Amino acid sequence: MKALLCKQFGAPETLVLQEVEPAVLNDREVRVAIHAAGLNFADILMTAGQYQVKPPLPFSPGMEMAGVVTEVGPGVTRVRKGDRVMSTCIHGGFAEERCISEDMVFPLPDEISFVTAAAFPITYGTVFHALTDRAALKSGEWLLVHAASSGVGLNAVELGKMMGAKVIACSSTDEKLQIIKGYGADELVNYTHESIRERVLAITDGRGADVIFDPVGGDVFDESLRCIAWEGRLLVVGFAAGRIQQIPANRVLLKECQIVGVNTSQFIKHKLEEYRDRFAMMLRWTAEGKLRPLISATYPLDQVARAMATVKARSATGKIVITTRSQGAEQ
Ligand SMILES: NC(=O)c1ccc[n+]([C@@H]2O[C@H](COP(=O)([O-])OP(=O)(O)OC[C@H]3O[C@@H](n4cnc5c(N)ncnc54)[C@H](OP(=O)(O)O)[C@@H]3O)[C@@H](O)[C@H]2O)c1
């Protein structure tokens, strides 16, 4: 089978597509013929050796995938051969197949295509966890979302609106802001040439944002702390800007606010069944048209470096999906 391999940590161009031996299937594992795999910002960090997870070399990147179960281990009870599934696999998605624990595959309704499903677990799973468990977002609160056209950002706008929040969306270009507007954001801020602090304070009549969803970090985080409401919750989701910020504790004291970490891997580790149940619910919402995952582009397996370059250049919106077969990914 073909797999994209990271043989040494480095730039996307160093990834190699090659034929590899199929993995041995363990007792409680299933073998999935992968049809599509979602690309995440973290794939770039992982293959560069800059992510918190460093799989032993060589490994295939690809944190999430969707496909068909082709074989099950003798100890498997909840999945059958022929099932359509999606998975949070953390790595190994950019390949033609992957063996994985049956606990980490989630059933896929027939109405959801592999391409849509492949773009689903990491971002929707993270955002649901962030806004509910970590921020306890309430209806009527002001939710400020940074990088609001990104994979996680657009889901935060969508789920935030579903939860009844008033959403202020920030992004770097007017084109991206137009896409975000289509997902129901109430207020738009172009943070390339507008001050986040001034706009948020003006929009909220000086109150500030109750919940801030921050996958960017660096300067954006620093400004966020200057426009957070009393008792606000600032979600530390990621550091796309490249600088891991320091937290001035005096501001936390002054605002009586909380800086709250978001780490989906921890949630999966401690509350796997809840994580699974949420997908059943969110996939149903998708089938009903209540959620509208945005897949802005698909690339074949031999073009992952090009796809990663788009993300690095900050020009991707929503999600990019890698298709691993020449046909059939939409089935
Ligand atoms: N904590 C968790 O469990 C978890 C889970 C998923 C993702 N994340 C993190 O969330 C962040 C976003 O992930 P994603 O996959 O949604 O990303 P993405 O779709 O690739 O979007 C990243 C966005 O960040 C913004 N950005 C700001 N400065 C940037 C820079 N120097 N280079 C590139 N982008 C920059 C851009 O939006 P603008 O141009 O509008 O600023 C860009 O669209 C990443 O840091 C990722 O690791 C964390």
Coordinates of C-alpha atoms and ligand atoms in Angstrom, one line a residue:
M1 CA 0.0 0.0 0.0
K2 CA 1.1 3.6 -0.6
A3 CA 1.9 5.9 2.3
L4 CA 3.3 9.4 2.6
L5 CA 6.3 9.1 4.9
C6 CA 8.0 11.6 7.2
K7 CA 11.5 10.1 7.4
Q8 CA 13.1 13.1 9.0
F9 CA 11.6 16.1 10.6
G10 CA 11.5 19.0 8.2
A11 CA 9.6 21.0 5.6
P12 CA 6.6 19.5 3.7
E13 CA 8.8 19.0 0.6
T14 CA 10.8 16.4 2.5
L15 CA 7.8 14.0 2.8
V16 CA 8.1 11.0 0.6
L17 CA 5.3 8.9 -1.0
Q18 CA 6.2 5.3 -1.3
E19 CA 5.1 1.7 -1.2
V20 CA 5.2 0.2 2.3
E21 CA 4.3 -3.2 3.8
P22 CA 0.7 -3.3 5.3
A23 CA 0.8 -3.1 9.1
V24 CA 0.0 -6.2 11.2
L25 CA -3.5 -6.1 12.7
N26 CA -3.7 -6.4 16.5
D27 CA -6.4 -8.1 18.5
R28 CA -8.7 -5.1 19.1
E29 CA -7.8 -3.2 15.9
V30 CA -9.6 -2.7 12.6
R31 CA -8.0 -2.1 9.2
V32 CA -9.5 0.9 7.4
A33 CA -9.1 1.5 3.7
I34 CA -8.7 5.2 3.8
H35 CA -10.7 7.3 1.2
A36 CA -10.0 10.8 2.5
A37 CA -7.9 12.4 5.3
G38 CA -8.2 15.9 6.7
L39 CA -5.2 18.3 6.7
N40 CA -4.6 20.2 9.9
F41 CA -2.1 22.9 10.8
A42 CA -0.8 20.5 13.4
D43 CA 0.3 18.1 10.6
I44 CA 2.8 20.7 9.5
L45 CA 4.1 21.2 13.1
M46 CA 4.3 17.4 13.6
T47 CA 6.3 16.7 10.4
A48 CA 8.6 19.6 11.3
G49 CA 9.2 18.1 14.8
Q50 CA 7.5 21.1 16.5
Y51 CA 4.4 19.4 17.8
Q52 CA 3.8 18.0 21.3
V53 CA 3.4 14.5 19.7
K54 CA 6.6 13.2 18.0
P55 CA 5.9 9.7 16.6
P56 CA 8.9 7.5 16.0
L57 CA 10.4 8.0 12.5
P58 CA 9.4 7.1 9.9
F59 CA 5.7 7.8 10.2
S60 CA 2.8 9.0 8.1
P61 CA 1.2 12.3 9.0
G62 CA -2.6 12.7 8.9
M63 CA -4.5 13.2 12.1
E64 CA -8.0 12.3 10.9
M65 CA -9.4 10.1 8.2
A66 CA -12.5 8.4 6.8
G67 CA -12.9 5.1 4.9
V68 CA -14.2 1.5 5.0
V69 CA -13.3 -1.2 7.5
T70 CA -11.7 -4.1 5.5
E71 CA -10.6 -6.4 8.3
V72 CA -11.3 -6.7 12.1
G73 CA -9.1 -8.3 14.8
P74 CA -10.4 -11.3 16.7
G75 CA -11.2 -9.1 19.8
V76 CA -13.2 -6.5 18.0
T77 CA -16.8 -6.1 19.1
R78 CA -18.2 -2.7 18.0
V79 CA -17.1 -2.5 14.4
R80 CA -17.7 -4.9 11.4
K81 CA -16.0 -5.4 8.1
G82 CA -17.7 -3.2 5.5
D83 CA -18.6 -0.4 8.0
R84 CA -18.1 3.2 6.9
V85 CA -16.1 5.0 9.6
M86 CA -14.2 8.1 10.5
S87 CA -11.4 8.4 12.9
T88 CA -9.2 10.6 15.0
C89 CA -5.9 8.7 14.3
I90 CA -3.4 11.5 15.3
H91 CA -1.0 10.2 12.6
G92 CA -1.2 7.7 9.7
G93 CA -4.1 9.2 7.8
F94 CA -2.1 10.2 4.7
A95 CA -1.9 6.6 3.4
E96 CA -4.1 4.1 1.7
E97 CA -4.8 2.2 4.9
R98 CA -4.4 2.4 8.6
C99 CA -4.8 -0.2 11.4
I100 CA -6.3 1.5 14.5
S101 CA -8.0 0.6 17.8
E102 CA -11.8 0.0 17.3
D103 CA -12.4 2.6 20.1
M104 CA -11.0 5.3 17.9
V105 CA -13.3 4.7 14.9
F106 CA -16.7 6.3 14.8
P107 CA -19.6 5.1 12.6
L108 CA -20.4 7.2 9.6
P109 CA -24.0 7.8 8.4
D110 CA -24.6 7.0 4.7
E111 CA -25.5 10.7 4.0
I112 CA -22.0 12.0 5.0
S113 CA -19.4 11.6 2.3
F114 CA -15.8 10.5 3.1
V115 CA -14.4 13.9 2.2
T116 CA -16.8 15.7 4.6
A117 CA -16.2 13.1 7.4
A118 CA -12.4 13.3 7.0
A119 CA -12.5 17.0 7.8
F120 CA -14.7 16.6 10.8
P121 CA -13.2 15.0 14.0
I122 CA -10.2 17.2 14.9
T123 CA -11.8 20.6 14.5
Y124 CA -15.5 20.0 15.5
G125 CA -14.3 17.7 18.3
T126 CA -12.0 20.4 19.6
V127 CA -14.4 23.3 19.3
F128 CA -17.3 21.5 20.9
H129 CA -15.0 20.5 23.8
A130 CA -13.6 24.1 24.1
L131 CA -16.9 26.0 24.1
T132 CA -18.8 23.6 26.4
D133 CA -16.4 21.8 28.8
R134 CA -13.7 24.4 29.0
A135 CA -15.5 27.8 28.5
A136 CA -19.1 26.9 29.6
L137 CA -20.3 29.4 26.9
K138 CA -23.8 30.7 27.7
S139 CA -26.5 31.9 25.4
G140 CA -26.4 35.7 25.0
E141 CA -22.6 35.9 25.8
W142 CA -20.1 37.6 23.5
L143 CA -17.8 35.1 21.8
L144 CA -14.7 36.5 20.1
V145 CA -13.2 34.1 17.6
H146 CA -9.7 34.6 16.1
A147 CA -8.6 33.2 12.8
A148 CA -12.3 32.7 12.3
S149 CA -12.0 31.3 8.7
S150 CA -9.6 28.6 9.8
G151 CA -10.5 24.9 10.4
V152 CA -11.2 25.4 14.1
G153 CA -12.2 29.1 13.8
L154 CA -15.1 28.5 11.4
N155 CA -16.4 25.7 13.5
A156 CA -16.2 28.0 16.6
V157 CA -18.4 30.6 14.7
E158 CA -20.9 27.9 13.7
L159 CA -21.1 26.1 17.1
G160 CA -21.0 29.4 19.0
K161 CA -24.0 30.7 17.1
M162 CA -25.8 27.4 17.7
M163 CA -25.2 27.8 21.4
G164 CA -26.8 31.3 21.3
A165 CA -23.7 33.4 21.5
K166 CA -23.2 36.7 19.8
V167 CA -20.1 36.2 17.7
I168 CA -17.3 38.7 16.9
A169 CA -15.1 37.1 14.2
C170 CA -11.6 38.3 13.5
S171 CA -9.5 37.4 10.4
S172 CA -6.7 38.9 8.3
T173 CA -8.5 39.6 5.0
D174 CA -11.9 40.9 3.9
E175 CA -12.3 37.9 1.6
K176 CA -12.0 35.5 4.6
L177 CA -14.4 37.7 6.6
Q178 CA -17.0 37.4 3.8
I179 CA -16.9 33.6 4.1
I180 CA -17.3 33.9 7.9
K181 CA -20.2 36.2 7.5
G182 CA -22.0 33.4 5.7
Y183 CA -21.7 31.3 8.8
G184 CA -23.6 33.8 10.9
A185 CA -21.0 36.0 12.6
D186 CA -22.6 39.1 14.1
E187 CA -19.6 41.4 13.9
L188 CA -16.5 41.2 11.7
V189 CA -13.0 42.6 12.5
N190 CA -10.1 42.7 10.1
Y191 CA -7.2 42.5 12.5
T192 CA -4.6 43.3 9.8
H193 CA -5.6 46.9 10.0
E194 CA -8.1 47.2 12.9
S195 CA -7.3 47.2 16.6
I196 CA -8.9 44.1 18.2
R197 CA -9.2 45.9 21.6
E198 CA -10.8 49.0 20.3
R199 CA -13.3 47.2 18.1
V200 CA -14.3 44.7 20.7
L201 CA -14.8 47.3 23.4
A202 CA -16.9 49.5 21.0
I203 CA -19.1 46.5 19.9
T204 CA -19.7 45.4 23.5
D205 CA -20.3 48.9 25.0
G206 CA -17.1 48.7 26.9
R207 CA -17.8 45.3 28.5
G208 CA -15.4 43.1 26.5
A209 CA -15.8 39.6 25.2
D210 CA -17.0 36.9 27.6
V211 CA -15.3 34.0 25.8
I212 CA -12.3 34.3 23.5
F213 CA -11.4 31.4 21.2
D214 CA -7.7 31.8 20.3
P215 CA -5.9 29.5 18.0
V216 CA -3.4 32.2 17.0
G217 CA -1.5 33.2 20.1
G218 CA 1.3 35.8 20.2
D219 CA 0.2 39.4 19.7
V220 CA -3.4 38.3 19.2
F221 CA -3.5 36.8 22.6
D222 CA -1.8 39.8 24.2
E223 CA -4.6 42.1 22.7
S224 CA -7.3 39.7 23.7
L225 CA -6.4 40.1 27.4
R226 CA -7.0 43.8 27.0
C227 CA -10.6 43.4 25.8
I228 CA -11.8 40.4 27.9
A229 CA -14.9 40.9 30.1
W230 CA -15.0 40.6 33.9
E231 CA -15.2 36.9 34.6
G232 CA -14.2 36.2 30.9
R233 CA -12.7 32.9 29.7
L234 CA -9.8 33.0 27.3
L235 CA -9.3 29.7 25.5
V236 CA -5.7 28.9 24.6
V237 CA -6.2 26.7 21.5
G238 CA -3.1 27.1 19.5
F239 CA -0.1 29.2 18.4
A240 CA -0.5 29.6 14.6
A241 CA 1.3 32.9 14.7
G242 CA 4.4 31.0 15.9
R243 CA 5.0 32.8 19.3
I244 CA 4.0 31.1 22.5
Q245 CA 2.8 34.0 24.6
Q246 CA 3.6 34.7 28.3
I247 CA 0.7 35.5 30.5
P248 CA 0.8 38.8 32.5
A249 CA -0.8 37.6 35.8
N250 CA -1.8 41.2 36.8
R251 CA -4.3 41.3 34.0
V252 CA -5.8 38.0 35.1
L253 CA -6.2 39.5 38.6
L254 CA -7.6 42.8 37.4
K255 CA -10.3 41.2 35.1
E256 CA -11.0 38.2 37.4
C257 CA -10.7 36.3 34.1
Q258 CA -9.6 32.7 33.4
I259 CA -7.0 31.6 30.9
V260 CA -8.2 28.1 30.0
G261 CA -6.2 25.5 28.1
V262 CA -7.8 23.3 25.4
N263 CA -6.2 20.0 24.6
T264 CA -8.5 17.5 22.8
S265 CA -6.0 14.6 23.3
Q266 CA -6.5 14.9 27.1
F267 CA -10.3 14.9 26.6
I268 CA -10.1 11.8 24.4
K269 CA -7.9 10.1 27.0
H270 CA -10.2 10.8 29.9
K271 CA -13.7 10.9 28.3
L272 CA -13.6 8.8 25.2
E273 CA -17.2 7.7 25.3
E274 CA -18.4 11.3 25.6
Y275 CA -16.2 12.2 22.6
R276 CA -17.7 9.4 20.6
D277 CA -21.3 10.4 21.5
R278 CA -20.7 14.0 20.4
F279 CA -19.8 12.8 16.9
A280 CA -23.0 10.9 16.6
M281 CA -24.8 14.1 17.5
M282 CA -22.8 16.5 15.3
L283 CA -22.9 14.2 12.3
R284 CA -26.7 14.1 12.7
W285 CA -26.7 17.9 12.7
T286 CA -24.6 17.8 9.6
A287 CA -27.0 15.5 7.8
E288 CA -29.9 17.8 8.8
G289 CA -28.0 20.8 7.4
K290 CA -27.6 22.5 10.8
L291 CA -23.8 22.3 10.5
R292 CA -22.1 23.1 7.2
P293 CA -18.5 21.9 7.2
L294 CA -16.5 24.0 4.6
I295 CA -14.1 22.0 2.5
S296 CA -12.4 24.6 0.4
A297 CA -10.1 22.2 -1.6
T298 CA -9.1 18.6 -2.1
Y299 CA -5.6 17.4 -3.1
P300 CA -4.5 13.9 -4.0
L301 CA -2.0 12.0 -1.8
D302 CA 1.0 13.0 -4.0
Q303 CA 0.2 16.7 -3.5
V304 CA 0.3 17.0 0.3
A305 CA 3.3 19.3 0.2
R306 CA 1.4 21.7 -2.1
A307 CA -1.6 21.5 0.3
M308 CA 0.6 22.2 3.3
A309 CA 2.1 25.2 1.5
T310 CA -1.3 26.7 1.1
V311 CA -1.9 26.4 4.8
K312 CA 1.5 27.8 5.7
A313 CA 0.9 30.7 3.4
R314 CA -2.3 31.4 5.4
S315 CA -4.4 31.2 2.2
A316 CA -6.6 28.2 3.1
T317 CA -10.1 28.6 4.4
G318 CA -12.2 26.0 6.3
K319 CA -10.6 22.6 5.7
I320 CA -8.4 21.0 3.1
V321 CA -8.9 17.3 2.5
I322 CA -6.4 14.8 1.0
T323 CA -8.0 12.1 -1.2
T324 CA -6.1 8.9 -1.0
R325 CA -7.8 7.0 -3.9
S326 CA -8.2 8.0 -7.5
Q327 CA -11.9 7.7 -7.3
G328 CA -14.7 7.0 -4.8
A329 CA -13.8 9.5 -2.0
E330 CA -17.2 11.0 -2.3
Q331 CA -19.1 7.7 -1.7
Ligands
LIG1 N1 -5.8 22.5 21.3 C1 -6.2 21.6 20.4 O1 -6.7 20.5 20.8 C2 -6.2 21.9 19.0 C3 -7.0 21.2 18.0 C4 -7.0 21.6 16.7 C5 -6.2 22.7 16.3 N2 -5.4 23.3 17.2 C6 -4.6 24.5 16.9 O2 -5.4 25.5 16.3 C7 -4.6 26.3 15.4 C8 -5.4 26.4 14.1 O3 -5.5 25.1 13.5 P1 -6.3 24.8 12.1 O4 -5.9 23.4 11.7 O5 -7.7 25.2 12.3 O6 -5.5 25.9 11.3 P2 -5.7 26.5 9.8 O7 -7.0 26.1 9.2 O8 -4.5 26.2 9.0 O9 -5.7 28.1 10.1 C9 -4.7 28.7 10.7 C10 -5.1 30.2 10.7 O10 -4.3 30.9 11.7 C11 -4.2 32.2 11.3 N3 -2.8 32.7 11.4 C12 -2.3 33.7 12.1 N4 -1.0 33.8 11.9 C13 -0.6 32.8 11.1 C14 0.7 32.4 10.6 N5 1.8 33.1 11.0 N6 0.7 31.4 9.8 C15 -0.4 30.7 9.5 N7 -1.6 31.0 9.9 C16 -1.7 32.1 10.8 C17 -4.7 32.4 9.8 O11 -6.0 33.0 9.8 P3 -6.0 34.6 9.5 O12 -5.3 34.8 8.3 O13 -7.4 34.9 9.5 O14 -5.3 35.2 10.7 C18 -4.9 30.9 9.4 O15 -6.0 30.8 8.5 C19 -3.2 25.5 15.2 O16 -2.3 26.2 16.1 C20 -3.5 24.2 15.8 O17 -2.4 23.5 16.3 C21 -5.4 23.0 18.5

